[in-house]
PDB file of C-alpha atoms in Angstrom:
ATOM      1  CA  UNK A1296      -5.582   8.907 -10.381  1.00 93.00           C
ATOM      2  CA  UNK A1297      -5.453   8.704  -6.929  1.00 98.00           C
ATOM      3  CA  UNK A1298      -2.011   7.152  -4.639  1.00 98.00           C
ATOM      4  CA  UNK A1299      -2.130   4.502  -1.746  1.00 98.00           C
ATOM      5  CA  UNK A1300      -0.167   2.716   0.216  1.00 98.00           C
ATOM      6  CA  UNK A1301      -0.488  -1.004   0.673  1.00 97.00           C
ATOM      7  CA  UNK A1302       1.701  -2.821   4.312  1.00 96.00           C
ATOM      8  CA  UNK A1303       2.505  -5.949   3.984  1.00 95.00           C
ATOM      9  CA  UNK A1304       4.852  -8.052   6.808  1.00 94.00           C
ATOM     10  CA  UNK A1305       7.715  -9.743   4.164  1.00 93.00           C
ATOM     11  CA  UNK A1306       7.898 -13.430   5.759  1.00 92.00           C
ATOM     12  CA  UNK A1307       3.885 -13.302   5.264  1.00 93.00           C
ATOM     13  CA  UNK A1308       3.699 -11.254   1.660  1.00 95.00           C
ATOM     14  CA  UNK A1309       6.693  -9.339   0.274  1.00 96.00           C
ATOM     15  CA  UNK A1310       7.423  -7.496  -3.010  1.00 97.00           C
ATOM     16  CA  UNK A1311       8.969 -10.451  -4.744  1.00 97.00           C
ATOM     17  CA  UNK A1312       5.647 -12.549  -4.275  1.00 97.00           C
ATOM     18  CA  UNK A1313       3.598  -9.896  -5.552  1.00 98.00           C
ATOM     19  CA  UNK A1314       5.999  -9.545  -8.409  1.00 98.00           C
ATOM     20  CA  UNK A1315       6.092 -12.738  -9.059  1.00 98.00           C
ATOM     21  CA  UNK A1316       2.001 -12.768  -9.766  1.00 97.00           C
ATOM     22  CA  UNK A1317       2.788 -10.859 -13.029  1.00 96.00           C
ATOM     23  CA  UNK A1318       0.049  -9.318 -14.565  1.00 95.00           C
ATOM     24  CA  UNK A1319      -2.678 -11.233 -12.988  1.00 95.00           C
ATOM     25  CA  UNK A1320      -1.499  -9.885  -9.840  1.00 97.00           C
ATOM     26  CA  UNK A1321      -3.046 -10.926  -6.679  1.00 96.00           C
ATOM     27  CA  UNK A1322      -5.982  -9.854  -4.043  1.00 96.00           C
ATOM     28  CA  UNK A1323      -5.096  -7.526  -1.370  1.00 96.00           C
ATOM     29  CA  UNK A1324      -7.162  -9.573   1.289  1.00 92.00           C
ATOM     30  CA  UNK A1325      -6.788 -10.707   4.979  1.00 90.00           C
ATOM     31  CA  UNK A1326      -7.506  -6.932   5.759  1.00 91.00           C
ATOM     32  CA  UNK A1327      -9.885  -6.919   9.108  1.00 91.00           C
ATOM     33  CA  UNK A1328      -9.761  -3.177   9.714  1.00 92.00           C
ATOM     34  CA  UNK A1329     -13.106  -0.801   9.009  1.00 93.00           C
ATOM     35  CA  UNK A1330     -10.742   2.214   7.979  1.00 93.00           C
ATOM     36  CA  UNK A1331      -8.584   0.272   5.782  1.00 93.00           C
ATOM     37  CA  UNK A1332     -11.785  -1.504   4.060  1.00 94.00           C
ATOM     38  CA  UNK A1333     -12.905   1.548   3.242  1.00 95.00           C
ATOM     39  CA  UNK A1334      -9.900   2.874   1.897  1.00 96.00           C
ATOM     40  CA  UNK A1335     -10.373   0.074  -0.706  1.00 96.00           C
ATOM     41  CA  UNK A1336     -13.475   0.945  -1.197  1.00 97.00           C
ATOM     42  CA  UNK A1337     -12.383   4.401  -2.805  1.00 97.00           C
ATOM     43  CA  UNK A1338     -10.014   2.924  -4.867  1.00 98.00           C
ATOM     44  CA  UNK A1339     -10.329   2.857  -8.570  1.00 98.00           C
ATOM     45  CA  UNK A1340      -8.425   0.791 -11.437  1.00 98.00           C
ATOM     46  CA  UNK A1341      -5.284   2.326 -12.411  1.00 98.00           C
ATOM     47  CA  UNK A1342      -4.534   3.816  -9.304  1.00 98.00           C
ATOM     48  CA  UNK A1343      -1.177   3.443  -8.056  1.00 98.00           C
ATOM     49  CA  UNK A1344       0.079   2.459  -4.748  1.00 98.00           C
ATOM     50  CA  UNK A1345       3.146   2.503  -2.600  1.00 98.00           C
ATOM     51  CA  UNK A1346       4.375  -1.146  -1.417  1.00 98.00           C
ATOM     52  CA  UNK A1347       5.220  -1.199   1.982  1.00 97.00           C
ATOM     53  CA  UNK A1348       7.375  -4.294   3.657  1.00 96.00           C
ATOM     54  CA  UNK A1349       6.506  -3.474   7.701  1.00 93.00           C
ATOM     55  CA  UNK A1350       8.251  -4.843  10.700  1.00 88.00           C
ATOM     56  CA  UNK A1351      12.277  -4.651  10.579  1.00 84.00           C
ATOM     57  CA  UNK A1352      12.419  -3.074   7.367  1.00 92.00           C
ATOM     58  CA  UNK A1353       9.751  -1.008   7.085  1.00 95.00           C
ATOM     59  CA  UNK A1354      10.377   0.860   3.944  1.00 97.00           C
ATOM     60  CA  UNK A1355       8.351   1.377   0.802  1.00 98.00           C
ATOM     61  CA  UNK A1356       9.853  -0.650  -1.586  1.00 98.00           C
ATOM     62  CA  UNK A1357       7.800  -0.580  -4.604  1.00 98.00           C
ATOM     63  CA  UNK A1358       5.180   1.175  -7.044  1.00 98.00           C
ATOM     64  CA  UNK A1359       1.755  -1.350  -7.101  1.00 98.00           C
ATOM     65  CA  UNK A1360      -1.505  -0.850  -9.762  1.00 98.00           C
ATOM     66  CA  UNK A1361      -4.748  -1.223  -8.581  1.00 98.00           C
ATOM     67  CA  UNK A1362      -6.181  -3.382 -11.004  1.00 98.00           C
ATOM     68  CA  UNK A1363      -9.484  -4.727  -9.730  1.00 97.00           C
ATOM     69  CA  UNK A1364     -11.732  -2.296  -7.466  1.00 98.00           C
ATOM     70  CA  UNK A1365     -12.975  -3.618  -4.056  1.00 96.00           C
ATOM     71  CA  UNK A1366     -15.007  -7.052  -4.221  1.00 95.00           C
ATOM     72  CA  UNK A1367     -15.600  -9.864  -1.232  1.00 94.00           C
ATOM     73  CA  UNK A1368     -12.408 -10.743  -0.208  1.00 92.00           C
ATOM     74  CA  UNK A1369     -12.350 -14.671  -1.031  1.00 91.00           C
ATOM     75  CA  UNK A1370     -10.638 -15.638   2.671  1.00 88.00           C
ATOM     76  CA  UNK A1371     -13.402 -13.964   4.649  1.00 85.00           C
ATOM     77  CA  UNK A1372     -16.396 -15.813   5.976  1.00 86.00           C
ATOM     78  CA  UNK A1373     -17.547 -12.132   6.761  1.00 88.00           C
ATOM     79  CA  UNK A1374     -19.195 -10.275   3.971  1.00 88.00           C
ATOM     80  CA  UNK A1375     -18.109  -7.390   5.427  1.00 89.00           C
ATOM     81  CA  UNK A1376     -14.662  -7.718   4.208  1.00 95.00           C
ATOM     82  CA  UNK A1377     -13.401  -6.754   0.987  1.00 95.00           C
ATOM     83  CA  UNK A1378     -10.296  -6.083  -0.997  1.00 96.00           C
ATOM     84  CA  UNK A1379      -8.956  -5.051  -4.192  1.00 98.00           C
ATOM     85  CA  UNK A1380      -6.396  -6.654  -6.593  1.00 98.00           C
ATOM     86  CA  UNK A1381      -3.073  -5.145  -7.418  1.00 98.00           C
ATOM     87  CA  UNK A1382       0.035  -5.896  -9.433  1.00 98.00           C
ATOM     88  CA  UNK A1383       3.488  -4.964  -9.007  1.00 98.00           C
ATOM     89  CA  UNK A1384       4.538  -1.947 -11.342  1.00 98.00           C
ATOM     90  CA  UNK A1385       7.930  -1.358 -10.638  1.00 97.00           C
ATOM     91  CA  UNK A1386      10.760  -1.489  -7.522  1.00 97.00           C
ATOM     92  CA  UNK A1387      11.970   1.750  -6.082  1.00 97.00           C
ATOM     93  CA  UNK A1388      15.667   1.957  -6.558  1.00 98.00           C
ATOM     94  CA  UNK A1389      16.615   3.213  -3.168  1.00 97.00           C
ATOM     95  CA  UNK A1390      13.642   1.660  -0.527  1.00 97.00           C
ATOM     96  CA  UNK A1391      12.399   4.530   1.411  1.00 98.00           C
ATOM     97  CA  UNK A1392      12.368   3.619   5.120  1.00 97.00           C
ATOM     98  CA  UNK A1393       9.905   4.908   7.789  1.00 97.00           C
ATOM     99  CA  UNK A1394      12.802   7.010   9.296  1.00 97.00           C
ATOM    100  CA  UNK A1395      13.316   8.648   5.942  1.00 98.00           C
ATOM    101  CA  UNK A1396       9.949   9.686   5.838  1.00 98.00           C
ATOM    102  CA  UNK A1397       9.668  10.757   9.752  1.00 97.00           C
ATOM    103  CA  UNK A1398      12.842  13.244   8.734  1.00 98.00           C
ATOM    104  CA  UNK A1399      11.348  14.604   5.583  1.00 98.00           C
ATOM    105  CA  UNK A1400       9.270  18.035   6.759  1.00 98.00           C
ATOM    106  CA  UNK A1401       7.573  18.069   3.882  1.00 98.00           C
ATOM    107  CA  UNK A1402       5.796  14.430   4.977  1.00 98.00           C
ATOM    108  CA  UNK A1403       5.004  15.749   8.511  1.00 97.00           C
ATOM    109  CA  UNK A1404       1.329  15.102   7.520  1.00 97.00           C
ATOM    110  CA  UNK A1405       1.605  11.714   5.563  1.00 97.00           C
ATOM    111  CA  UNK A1406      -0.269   8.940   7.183  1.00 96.00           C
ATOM    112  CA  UNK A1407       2.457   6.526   7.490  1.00 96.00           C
ATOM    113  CA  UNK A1408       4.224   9.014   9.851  1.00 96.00           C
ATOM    114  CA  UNK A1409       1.202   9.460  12.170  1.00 93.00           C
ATOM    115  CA  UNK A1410      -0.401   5.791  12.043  1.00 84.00           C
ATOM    116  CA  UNK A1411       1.980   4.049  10.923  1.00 72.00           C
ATOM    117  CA  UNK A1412      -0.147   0.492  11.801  1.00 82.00           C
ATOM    118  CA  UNK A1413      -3.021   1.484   9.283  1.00 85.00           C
ATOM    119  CA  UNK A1414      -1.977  -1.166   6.663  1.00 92.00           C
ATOM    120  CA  UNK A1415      -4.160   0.484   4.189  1.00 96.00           C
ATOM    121  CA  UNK A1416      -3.408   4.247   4.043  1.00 96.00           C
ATOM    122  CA  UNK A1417      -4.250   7.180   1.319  1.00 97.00           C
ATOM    123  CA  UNK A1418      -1.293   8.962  -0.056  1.00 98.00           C
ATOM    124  CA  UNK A1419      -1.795  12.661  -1.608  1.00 98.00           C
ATOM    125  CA  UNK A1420      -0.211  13.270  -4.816  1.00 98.00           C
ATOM    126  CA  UNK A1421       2.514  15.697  -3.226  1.00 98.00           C
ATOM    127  CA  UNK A1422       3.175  12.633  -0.901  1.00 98.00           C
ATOM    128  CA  UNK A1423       3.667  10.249  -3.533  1.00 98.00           C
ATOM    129  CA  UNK A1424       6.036  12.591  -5.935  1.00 98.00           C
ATOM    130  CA  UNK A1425       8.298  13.263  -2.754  1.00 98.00           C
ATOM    131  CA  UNK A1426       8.461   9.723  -1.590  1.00 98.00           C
ATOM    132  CA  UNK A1427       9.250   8.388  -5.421  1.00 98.00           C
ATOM    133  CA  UNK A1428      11.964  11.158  -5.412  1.00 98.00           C
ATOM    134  CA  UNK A1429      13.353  10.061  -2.162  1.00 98.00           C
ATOM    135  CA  UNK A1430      13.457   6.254  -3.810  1.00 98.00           C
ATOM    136  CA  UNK A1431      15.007   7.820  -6.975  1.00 97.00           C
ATOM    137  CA  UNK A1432      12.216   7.734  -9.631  1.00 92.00           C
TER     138      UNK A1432
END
């Protein structure tokens, strides 16, 4: 399994719409960036991902499944675009803001801190078990 982690501006998509897709869950599209496309691309079905809400908060504030690998993305006139689907796993019980992260040492290398305007970043599994601690899972 590999981690991820999905930005997503809360007036436009936040975590309670993508909860509220259930199981069906919902296509990560409107993505118009090469190096976030082809982060989808690597992604595989059961992957998990961090949800991100950007702008004021900007905190991870839940745990997202991959649950359809990448396809055409169904708003893009471009065939060049594609996305995959996710669905909402679980909320972190403590969001973990940007900040949090920038102060943590051990997340010095961690995408978020160093780009943080990639909406579609990889996560490495040391990354994703110090974050989740951070939001107390």
């Amino acid at each position: 399994m590999a981690f991820w982690l999905f930005k997503s501006e809360p007036n436009t998509w936040s975590w309670d719409d993508q909860v509220a897709k259930g199981a069906t869950g919902e296509e990560w599209d409107g993505v118009r960036n090469y190096q976030a496309r082809n982060t989808m691309r690597a992604m595989k079905i059961g992957d998990r991902g961090f949800f991100y809400h950007s702008l004021s908060e900007k905190a991870v504030v839940g745990i997202v499944e991959v649950i359809a690998e990448a396809h055409p993305d169904s708003k893009a006139d471009d065939p060049r675009w594609e996305c995959v689907d996710i669905k909402a796993v679980a909320p972190l019980p403590r969001p973990v803001t940007l900040d949090m992260c920038k102060a943590e040492p051990r997340l010095a290398d961690m995408v978020l801190v160093n780009n943080s305007r990639l909406s579609v970043q990889p996560v490495t599994e040391e990354e994703w078990r110090i974050v989740c601690e951070m939001g107390g899972l």
